[in-house]
Coordinates of C-alpha atoms in Angstrom, one line a residue:
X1 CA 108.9 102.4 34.2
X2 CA 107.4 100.2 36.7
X3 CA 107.5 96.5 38.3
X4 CA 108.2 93.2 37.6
X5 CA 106.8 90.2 39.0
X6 CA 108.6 86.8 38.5
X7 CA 107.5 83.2 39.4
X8 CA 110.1 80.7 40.2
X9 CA 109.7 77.5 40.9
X10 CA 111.6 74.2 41.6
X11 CA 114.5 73.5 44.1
X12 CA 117.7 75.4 44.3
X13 CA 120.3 73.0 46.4
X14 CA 121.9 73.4 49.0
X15 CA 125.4 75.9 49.3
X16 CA 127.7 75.9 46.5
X17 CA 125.7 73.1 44.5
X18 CA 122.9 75.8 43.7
X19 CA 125.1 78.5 41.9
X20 CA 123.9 77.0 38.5
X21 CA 120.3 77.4 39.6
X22 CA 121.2 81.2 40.8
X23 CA 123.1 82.4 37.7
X24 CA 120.1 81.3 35.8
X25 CA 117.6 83.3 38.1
X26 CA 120.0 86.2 38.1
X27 CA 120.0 86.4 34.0
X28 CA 116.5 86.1 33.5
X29 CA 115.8 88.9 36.1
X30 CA 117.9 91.1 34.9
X31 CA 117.0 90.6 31.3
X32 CA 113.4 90.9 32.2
X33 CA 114.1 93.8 34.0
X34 CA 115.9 95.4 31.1
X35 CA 113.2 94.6 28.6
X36 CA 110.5 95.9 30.9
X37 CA 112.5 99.0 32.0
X38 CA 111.6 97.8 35.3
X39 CA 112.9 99.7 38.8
X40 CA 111.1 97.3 41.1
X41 CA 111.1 93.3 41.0
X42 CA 108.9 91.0 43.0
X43 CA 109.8 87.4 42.9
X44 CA 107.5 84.7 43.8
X45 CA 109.8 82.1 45.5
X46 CA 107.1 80.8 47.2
X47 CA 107.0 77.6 45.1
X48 CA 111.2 76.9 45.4
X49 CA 112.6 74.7 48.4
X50 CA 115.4 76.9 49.2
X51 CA 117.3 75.6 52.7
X52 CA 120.6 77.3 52.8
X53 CA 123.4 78.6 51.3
X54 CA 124.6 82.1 49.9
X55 CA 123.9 81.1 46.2
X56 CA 121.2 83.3 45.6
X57 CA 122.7 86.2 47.4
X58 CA 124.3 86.5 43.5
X59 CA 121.0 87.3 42.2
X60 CA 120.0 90.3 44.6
X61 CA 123.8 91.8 44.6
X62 CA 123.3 91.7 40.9
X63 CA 119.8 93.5 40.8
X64 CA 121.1 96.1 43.2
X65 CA 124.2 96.9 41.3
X66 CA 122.4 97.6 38.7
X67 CA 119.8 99.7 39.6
X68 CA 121.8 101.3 42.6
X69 CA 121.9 104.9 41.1
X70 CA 118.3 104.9 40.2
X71 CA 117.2 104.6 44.0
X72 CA 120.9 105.3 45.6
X73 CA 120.0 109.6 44.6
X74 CA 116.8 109.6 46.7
X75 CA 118.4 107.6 50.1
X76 CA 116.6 104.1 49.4
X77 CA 117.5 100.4 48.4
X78 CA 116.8 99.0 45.3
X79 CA 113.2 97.9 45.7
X80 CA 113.4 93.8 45.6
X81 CA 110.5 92.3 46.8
X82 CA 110.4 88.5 47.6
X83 CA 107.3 86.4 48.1
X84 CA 108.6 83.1 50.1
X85 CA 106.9 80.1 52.3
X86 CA 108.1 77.6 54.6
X87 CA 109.5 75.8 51.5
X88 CA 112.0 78.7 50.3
X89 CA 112.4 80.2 54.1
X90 CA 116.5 79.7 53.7
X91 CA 116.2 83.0 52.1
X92 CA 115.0 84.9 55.1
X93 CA 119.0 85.2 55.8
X94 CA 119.3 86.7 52.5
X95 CA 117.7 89.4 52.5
X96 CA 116.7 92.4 54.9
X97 CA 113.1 91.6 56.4
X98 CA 111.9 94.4 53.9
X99 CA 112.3 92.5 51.4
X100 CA 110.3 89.6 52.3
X101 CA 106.4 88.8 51.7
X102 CA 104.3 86.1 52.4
X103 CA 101.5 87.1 50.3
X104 CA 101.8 88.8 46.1
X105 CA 99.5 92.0 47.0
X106 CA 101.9 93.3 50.1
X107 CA 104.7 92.7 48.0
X108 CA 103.1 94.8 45.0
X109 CA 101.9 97.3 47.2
X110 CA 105.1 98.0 48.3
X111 CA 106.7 98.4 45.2
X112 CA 103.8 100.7 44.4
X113 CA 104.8 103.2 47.3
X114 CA 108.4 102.4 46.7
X115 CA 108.0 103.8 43.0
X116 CA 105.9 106.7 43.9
X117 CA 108.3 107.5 46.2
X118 CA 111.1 107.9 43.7
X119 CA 108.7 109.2 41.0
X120 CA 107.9 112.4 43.3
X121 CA 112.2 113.0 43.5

């Protein structure tokens, strides 16, 4: 068991006109996850223009159902990391701000802790 890292790129658009984008970013992280046997995820959005809207928000309710138990037993979120930019920063309303990363290795790292943390329970 360990982490995940994901690279997406492209646009999402804006409110309801993304969901097709999300639901695609939502099955591929979770099968991923599930191949991987994966408790942490970071996804690189750093390369998707991402304005507004609650589209996404589908992707990390989905990742958090389904690994709530796993991290829910030891008092902690699921551990989703996101790597953004200027270009994706509409998802900085998203998320809780730890969950967000402007650079890979912080991201990592945290998963890192975030693991040994619920390794050790």
């Amino acid at each position: 068991m360990g982490n995940l890292r994901g690279e997406i790129f492209g646009s999402i658009p804006d409110g309801s006109a993304g969901q097709e984008q999300a639901q695609y970013v939502k099955l591929v992280r979770l099968e991923a996850m599930a191949r991987q046997e994966a408790l942490c995820v970071v996804m690189d959005f750093s390369d998707v223009t991402y304005t507004w809207g609650d589209s996404m928000l589908a992707v990390f309710d989905v990742l958090r159902r389904r690994y709530h138990y796993e991290w829910h037993d030891i008092g902690m979120e699921v551990p989703i990391k996101v790597i953004i930019s200027d270009k994706s920063s509409g998802l900085e309303t998203l998320l809780p701000s730890g969950f967000l990363f402007e650079k890979l290795r912080p991201a990592i790292r945290s998963c890192e802790l975030d693991l040994q943390k619920w390794s050790e329970d």
